[in-house]
Amino acid sequence: MSGKHELFQYPAPDDPPDAVRVLDENGNVVADELLPNLTDEEFRKLYADMRLTRRTDRRGVSLQRQGRSGTLASCYGQEAHVATAHALAETDWLIPCYREFGTMLARGIDPKYLFLHWMGKEPGDHIPAEYNTVAPPTPIATQIPHATGMAMAAQLLGWEDTAFLCHFGDGATSEGDFHEGLNFAGAFDTPSVFVCNNNQYAISVPFSRQTGSATVAQKAIAYGFDGVYVDGMDPLAVYTVTEEAVRRAKSPREGESRQTLIELLLYRLGGHSTSDDPTKYRSAAEVEQWEQKDPIRRLEVFLRETGRLDDEAIESIENANEALVDDAVVAAEALHQEPESMFEHVFHELTPELRRQADELAALREQYGDEAFDVGWRF
């Protein structure tokens, strides 16, 4: 190769850019111009929903450890994702992943549905229609093309003021569904907001082995729209960026893309799930470093120092959250469901294979009784 022609137009960056941030790790405002225009009550509601998310999470893990619930994916440390739901209008749609259940709580969905879901009870996946929220899937990334398809359908129906916000983890970006969903969104100009919760590990696989890209956000350019790299432990930065992305999805200005890929740089302080032992693949020092960035503490410091929160208000929030979670657990455990109900909502009509499985289950129950199916979870 000779001459001065620049053959490669798009050199890949070696390092991530500075993440968008409003609060530093000590709760100090570092970008006044990005501070959300929220009322005092809206600031406190965001804080209360983040604490509700942590309490629900801790209770879910406790129930699993007692053998009263199945496995679940903890969001301990990732509570700032709640702010994305606060940036949505009631008419917008939320398509969460299994770890971002705090968004569901923020939309007003009773935590009972989460406990039912974790207990394997079918009603836990039947979110009341008025919440415009899809029940979180277990397979990785399958919700992304669903979210794009919903946004395309909304366009065909003439819904001009509705955004569709979809959550997923960094592991999902290695799945074909991720690329297919984002590609269709860019090609068909859908009102989509994609939020990647980059918590550093896809189960035990570190982000450095997940992709050769410096960030997930930069992948947006390949699909024809904008990406943004955000401090995901900073709830106010998360809110500000999401609010802007939702505004663009509905009404982009000249030169703006309708779609946005938001990457939240964060960390799960717990395991990938209650079946995981994170001490096998990460150090205590690493966890301790991220604990210093706790999103709830960061927001609490800001609210206290700006006169929006005090001990009395925090106690009131905690008491209300505790009562709500306690009632939800009682309601979820009280609901009895026949095992055959697992087949009821898979397809409109059972396939021959599912019919065979349902008949086999019925025959086994008849032959051995339900006691034979006790998996003995209780310790």
Coordinates of C-alpha atoms in Angstrom, one line a residue:
M1 CA 0.0 0.0 0.0
S2 CA 1.4 3.3 -1.0
G3 CA 0.2 6.9 -1.3
K4 CA -1.9 9.0 1.2
H5 CA -5.4 7.6 0.7
E6 CA -7.0 6.8 4.0
L7 CA -8.2 3.2 3.4
F8 CA -10.0 2.6 6.7
Q9 CA -12.6 5.3 7.5
Y10 CA -13.8 4.1 10.9
P11 CA -11.0 3.2 13.3
A12 CA -12.2 1.3 16.4
P13 CA -11.7 3.1 19.7
D14 CA -9.2 1.5 22.1
D15 CA -10.9 2.7 25.2
P16 CA -14.5 3.6 26.4
P17 CA -15.4 7.3 26.5
D18 CA -16.2 9.0 29.8
A19 CA -19.5 7.7 30.9
V20 CA -22.4 10.2 31.2
R21 CA -22.7 11.1 34.9
V22 CA -24.8 13.5 37.0
L23 CA -23.7 12.4 40.5
D24 CA -20.3 11.3 41.6
E25 CA -19.8 8.4 43.9
N26 CA -20.3 10.6 46.9
G27 CA -23.6 12.0 45.7
N28 CA -22.2 15.3 44.6
V29 CA -23.6 16.9 41.4
V30 CA -20.9 17.0 38.7
A31 CA -23.1 18.1 35.8
D32 CA -25.7 20.7 36.7
E33 CA -26.9 20.9 33.1
L34 CA -27.9 17.2 33.2
L35 CA -29.8 17.3 36.5
P36 CA -33.3 16.0 35.9
N37 CA -36.1 18.5 36.1
L38 CA -38.1 16.5 38.7
T39 CA -40.2 17.7 41.6
D40 CA -39.2 16.9 45.1
E41 CA -41.9 14.2 45.3
E42 CA -40.6 12.7 42.0
F43 CA -37.1 12.5 43.4
R44 CA -38.3 10.8 46.6
K45 CA -40.5 8.4 44.5
L46 CA -37.4 7.3 42.5
Y47 CA -35.5 6.7 45.8
A48 CA -38.5 4.8 47.3
D49 CA -38.8 2.6 44.3
M50 CA -35.1 1.8 44.3
R51 CA -35.4 0.8 48.0
L52 CA -38.5 -1.3 47.2
T53 CA -36.5 -3.1 44.5
R54 CA -33.7 -3.9 46.9
R55 CA -36.1 -5.1 49.6
T56 CA -38.0 -7.3 47.1
D57 CA -34.7 -8.7 45.8
R58 CA -33.4 -9.5 49.2
R59 CA -36.7 -11.1 50.2
G60 CA -36.8 -13.2 47.0
V61 CA -33.3 -14.5 47.7
S62 CA -34.2 -15.3 51.3
L63 CA -37.3 -17.3 50.2
Q64 CA -35.2 -19.2 47.7
R65 CA -32.7 -20.1 50.4
Q66 CA -35.5 -21.3 52.6
G67 CA -36.8 -23.6 49.8
R68 CA -40.0 -21.5 49.5
S69 CA -39.3 -20.2 46.0
G70 CA -37.3 -21.2 42.9
T71 CA -34.2 -19.6 41.5
L72 CA -34.1 -16.0 40.6
A73 CA -31.6 -13.4 39.2
S74 CA -30.7 -10.9 41.8
C75 CA -30.4 -7.2 40.8
Y76 CA -28.6 -6.3 44.0
G77 CA -26.4 -3.3 43.1
Q78 CA -28.2 -2.5 39.9
E79 CA -31.2 -0.6 41.3
A80 CA -30.4 2.6 39.3
H81 CA -32.1 0.8 36.3
V82 CA -35.4 1.8 38.0
A83 CA -34.9 5.3 36.7
T84 CA -35.6 4.1 33.1
A85 CA -39.2 3.3 34.1
H86 CA -39.5 6.7 35.7
A87 CA -38.6 8.3 32.4
L88 CA -41.5 6.5 30.6
A89 CA -45.0 7.8 30.1
E90 CA -47.9 5.5 31.1
T91 CA -48.7 5.0 27.4
D92 CA -45.1 3.8 26.7
W93 CA -44.3 0.1 26.8
L94 CA -41.8 -1.6 29.0
I95 CA -40.1 -4.9 27.9
P96 CA -37.9 -5.9 30.9
C97 CA -35.4 -8.6 31.3
Y98 CA -35.5 -11.0 34.3
R99 CA -33.0 -8.9 36.3
E100 CA -34.6 -5.5 35.7
F101 CA -37.8 -6.2 37.7
G102 CA -37.4 -2.9 39.5
T103 CA -38.8 -1.2 36.5
M104 CA -42.0 -3.3 37.0
L105 CA -42.3 -2.2 40.6
A106 CA -41.7 1.4 39.5
R107 CA -44.7 1.2 37.2
G108 CA -46.9 0.2 40.1
I109 CA -47.0 -3.5 39.5
D110 CA -47.6 -5.4 42.7
P111 CA -44.5 -7.4 43.9
K112 CA -46.9 -10.3 44.3
Y113 CA -46.4 -11.0 40.5
L114 CA -42.6 -11.3 41.0
F115 CA -42.9 -13.7 43.8
L116 CA -45.5 -15.8 41.9
H117 CA -43.1 -15.8 38.9
W118 CA -40.2 -16.9 41.1
M119 CA -42.3 -19.6 42.7
G120 CA -43.2 -21.0 39.3
K121 CA -46.9 -20.1 39.4
E122 CA -48.4 -19.2 36.1
P123 CA -50.3 -16.0 37.2
G124 CA -46.9 -14.4 37.9
D125 CA -46.5 -14.1 34.1
H126 CA -49.9 -12.4 33.6
I127 CA -49.2 -8.8 34.1
P128 CA -52.4 -6.7 34.1
A129 CA -52.8 -5.0 30.7
E130 CA -53.0 -1.5 32.1
Y131 CA -49.3 -1.5 32.9
N132 CA -48.1 -1.8 29.3
T133 CA -45.5 -4.2 30.5
V134 CA -44.4 -7.6 29.1
A135 CA -43.6 -10.4 31.5
P136 CA -39.8 -10.9 31.6
P137 CA -38.5 -13.9 29.7
T138 CA -36.0 -16.5 30.9
P139 CA -34.2 -17.1 27.5
I140 CA -31.5 -14.7 26.8
A141 CA -32.2 -11.8 24.3
T142 CA -35.5 -13.2 23.0
Q143 CA -37.3 -10.1 24.2
I144 CA -35.3 -7.8 21.9
P145 CA -36.9 -8.8 18.5
H146 CA -40.2 -8.9 20.3
A147 CA -39.8 -5.3 21.4
T148 CA -38.8 -4.2 17.9
G149 CA -41.8 -6.1 16.5
M150 CA -44.1 -4.4 19.0
A151 CA -42.7 -1.0 17.9
M152 CA -43.2 -1.9 14.3
A153 CA -46.8 -2.9 15.0
A154 CA -47.4 0.3 16.8
Q155 CA -46.3 2.2 13.7
L156 CA -48.7 0.2 11.5
L157 CA -51.5 1.0 14.0
G158 CA -50.7 4.7 13.9
W159 CA -49.6 5.1 17.5
E160 CA -47.5 8.2 17.1
D161 CA -46.7 9.0 20.7
T162 CA -45.6 5.6 22.1
A163 CA -42.1 4.5 22.9
F164 CA -40.9 0.9 23.5
L165 CA -38.1 0.4 26.0
C166 CA -36.3 -2.9 26.1
H167 CA -33.8 -4.1 28.8
F168 CA -31.2 -6.8 28.4
G169 CA -27.7 -7.7 29.8
D170 CA -24.3 -7.6 28.2
G171 CA -24.5 -11.3 27.6
A172 CA -27.5 -10.8 25.4
T173 CA -25.3 -8.8 22.9
S174 CA -23.6 -12.0 21.8
E175 CA -27.0 -13.5 20.8
G176 CA -28.3 -13.2 17.2
D177 CA -31.6 -11.8 18.6
F178 CA -29.8 -8.7 19.7
H179 CA -28.4 -7.9 16.2
E180 CA -31.7 -8.9 14.5
G181 CA -33.8 -6.7 16.8
L182 CA -31.5 -3.6 16.5
N183 CA -31.1 -4.1 12.7
F184 CA -34.8 -4.1 12.1
A185 CA -35.3 -1.2 14.4
G186 CA -32.9 0.9 12.4
A187 CA -34.1 -0.3 9.0
F188 CA -37.8 0.3 9.8
D189 CA -37.2 3.5 12.0
T190 CA -39.2 2.1 15.0
P191 CA -39.7 4.2 18.2
S192 CA -37.3 2.0 20.2
V193 CA -35.0 2.5 23.2
F194 CA -32.6 -0.4 23.9
V195 CA -31.0 -0.5 27.3
C196 CA -28.0 -2.8 27.9
N197 CA -27.3 -3.4 31.6
N198 CA -23.6 -4.1 31.4
N199 CA -22.9 -5.6 34.8
Q200 CA -19.5 -6.9 33.7
Y201 CA -20.3 -10.6 33.6
A202 CA -22.4 -12.9 31.5
I203 CA -22.8 -15.5 34.3
S204 CA -19.0 -16.0 34.8
V205 CA -17.8 -14.7 31.5
P206 CA -16.2 -11.3 31.9
F207 CA -17.1 -8.5 29.5
S208 CA -13.6 -8.6 27.9
R209 CA -14.5 -12.0 26.6
Q210 CA -18.0 -11.0 25.5
T211 CA -16.9 -8.6 22.7
G212 CA -13.8 -7.0 21.2
S213 CA -15.6 -3.6 21.2
A214 CA -14.6 -1.0 23.7
T215 CA -18.3 -0.5 24.5
V216 CA -21.7 -2.0 23.7
A217 CA -23.0 1.5 22.9
Q218 CA -20.7 2.0 19.9
K219 CA -22.4 -1.0 18.2
A220 CA -25.4 1.3 17.6
I221 CA -23.6 3.0 14.7
A222 CA -23.7 -0.3 12.8
Y223 CA -27.5 -0.2 12.9
G224 CA -27.8 3.4 11.9
F225 CA -28.6 5.1 15.2
D226 CA -27.1 6.6 18.3
G227 CA -25.5 5.0 21.3
V228 CA -24.7 6.5 24.7
Y229 CA -22.4 5.2 27.5
V230 CA -23.7 6.0 30.9
D231 CA -22.7 5.5 34.6
G232 CA -25.3 2.9 35.4
M233 CA -24.7 3.3 39.2
D234 CA -25.9 6.9 38.9
P235 CA -29.7 6.9 38.9
L236 CA -30.0 10.6 37.8
A237 CA -27.7 10.0 34.8
V238 CA -29.8 7.0 33.9
Y239 CA -33.0 9.1 34.2
T240 CA -31.7 12.0 32.1
V241 CA -30.4 9.8 29.3
T242 CA -33.5 7.7 29.1
E243 CA -35.8 10.7 29.1
E244 CA -33.9 12.1 26.2
A245 CA -34.0 8.8 24.3
V246 CA -37.7 8.4 24.9
R247 CA -38.2 12.0 23.6
R248 CA -36.2 11.1 20.5
A249 CA -38.2 7.9 19.9
K250 CA -41.4 9.8 19.7
S251 CA -40.3 13.0 18.0
P252 CA -36.7 13.1 16.8
R253 CA -35.3 16.5 15.7
E254 CA -33.4 16.9 12.4
G255 CA -30.2 15.0 12.6
E256 CA -31.3 12.8 15.5
S257 CA -32.0 9.1 15.2
R258 CA -35.3 7.8 16.5
Q259 CA -33.7 4.8 18.1
T260 CA -31.1 4.8 20.9
L261 CA -28.8 2.1 22.4
I262 CA -28.1 3.0 26.0
E263 CA -25.3 1.1 27.7
L264 CA -25.4 1.3 31.5
L265 CA -22.0 0.6 33.0
L266 CA -22.9 -1.0 36.4
Y267 CA -22.2 -4.1 38.5
R268 CA -24.3 -6.8 40.1
L269 CA -23.1 -7.2 43.7
G270 CA -24.7 -10.6 44.0
G271 CA -24.4 -13.7 41.9
H272 CA -25.8 -14.1 38.4
S273 CA -28.6 -16.1 40.0
T274 CA -29.3 -18.0 43.2
S275 CA -27.6 -21.0 41.5
D276 CA -24.3 -19.1 41.0
D277 CA -21.2 -18.7 43.2
P278 CA -19.5 -15.5 42.1
T279 CA -16.5 -16.1 44.4
K280 CA -15.3 -18.6 41.8
Y281 CA -14.6 -16.0 39.2
R282 CA -14.2 -12.6 40.8
S283 CA -12.3 -11.2 43.8
A284 CA -13.6 -9.8 47.0
A285 CA -11.5 -6.7 46.3
E286 CA -13.4 -6.1 43.1
V287 CA -16.8 -6.4 44.7
E288 CA -15.7 -4.1 47.5
Q289 CA -14.6 -1.5 45.0
W290 CA -18.1 -1.5 43.4
E291 CA -19.9 -1.5 46.7
Q292 CA -18.5 2.0 47.2
K293 CA -20.6 3.1 44.2
D294 CA -23.9 1.9 45.6
P295 CA -26.7 3.7 43.6
I296 CA -29.1 3.9 46.5
R297 CA -26.6 5.4 48.9
R298 CA -25.5 7.9 46.2
L299 CA -29.0 9.1 45.6
E300 CA -29.7 9.2 49.3
V301 CA -26.8 11.5 50.0
F302 CA -27.9 13.9 47.2
L303 CA -31.5 14.0 48.5
R304 CA -30.4 14.6 52.1
E305 CA -27.9 17.3 51.2
T306 CA -30.5 19.1 49.0
G307 CA -33.2 18.9 51.8
R308 CA -35.4 16.5 50.0
L309 CA -35.0 13.6 52.5
D310 CA -34.5 13.0 56.2
D311 CA -34.5 10.1 58.7
E312 CA -38.2 10.4 59.2
A313 CA -39.0 10.1 55.5
I314 CA -36.7 7.2 55.0
E315 CA -38.3 5.3 57.9
S316 CA -41.7 5.9 56.4
I317 CA -40.5 4.6 53.0
E318 CA -39.0 1.5 54.6
N319 CA -42.1 0.8 56.7
A320 CA -44.4 1.1 53.6
N321 CA -42.1 -1.1 51.5
E322 CA -41.8 -3.7 54.2
A323 CA -45.6 -4.0 54.5
L324 CA -46.0 -4.1 50.7
V325 CA -43.5 -6.9 50.3
D326 CA -44.8 -8.9 53.3
D327 CA -48.4 -8.8 51.9
A328 CA -47.1 -9.8 48.5
V329 CA -45.3 -12.9 49.9
V330 CA -48.4 -14.0 51.8
A331 CA -50.6 -13.6 48.7
A332 CA -48.1 -15.5 46.5
E333 CA -47.7 -18.4 48.9
A334 CA -51.4 -18.7 49.4
L335 CA -52.1 -19.2 45.7
H336 CA -52.4 -22.9 44.9
Q337 CA -52.1 -24.0 41.3
E338 CA -52.4 -27.4 39.6
P339 CA -49.3 -28.6 37.9
E340 CA -51.1 -29.0 34.6
S341 CA -51.5 -25.2 34.4
M342 CA -47.9 -25.1 33.1
F343 CA -49.3 -26.2 29.7
E344 CA -52.2 -23.7 29.5
H345 CA -50.6 -20.7 28.0
V346 CA -47.7 -22.0 25.9
F347 CA -49.7 -22.1 22.7
H348 CA -53.3 -21.5 21.7
E349 CA -53.6 -25.2 21.3
L350 CA -51.3 -27.8 22.7
T351 CA -48.9 -29.4 20.2
P352 CA -48.8 -33.2 20.0
E353 CA -45.6 -33.3 22.1
L354 CA -47.0 -31.0 24.8
R355 CA -50.2 -33.1 24.9
R356 CA -48.1 -36.2 25.3
Q357 CA -46.2 -34.6 28.2
A358 CA -49.5 -33.4 29.9
D359 CA -51.0 -36.8 29.6
E360 CA -47.9 -38.4 31.1
L361 CA -47.9 -36.0 34.0
A362 CA -51.6 -36.7 34.7
A363 CA -50.9 -40.5 34.6
L364 CA -47.9 -40.2 37.0
R365 CA -49.9 -38.2 39.5
E366 CA -52.7 -40.7 39.3
Q367 CA -50.2 -43.6 39.9
Y368 CA -47.9 -42.2 42.6
G369 CA -49.8 -39.2 44.1
D370 CA -48.5 -35.7 44.5
E371 CA -46.1 -36.6 47.3
A372 CA -43.9 -38.3 44.9
F373 CA -43.2 -35.0 43.2
D374 CA -42.0 -33.2 46.3
V375 CA -38.6 -32.0 45.2
G376 CA -37.5 -31.5 48.8
W377 CA -36.2 -27.9 48.5
R378 CA -36.6 -27.2 52.2
F379 CA -33.3 -27.3 54.0

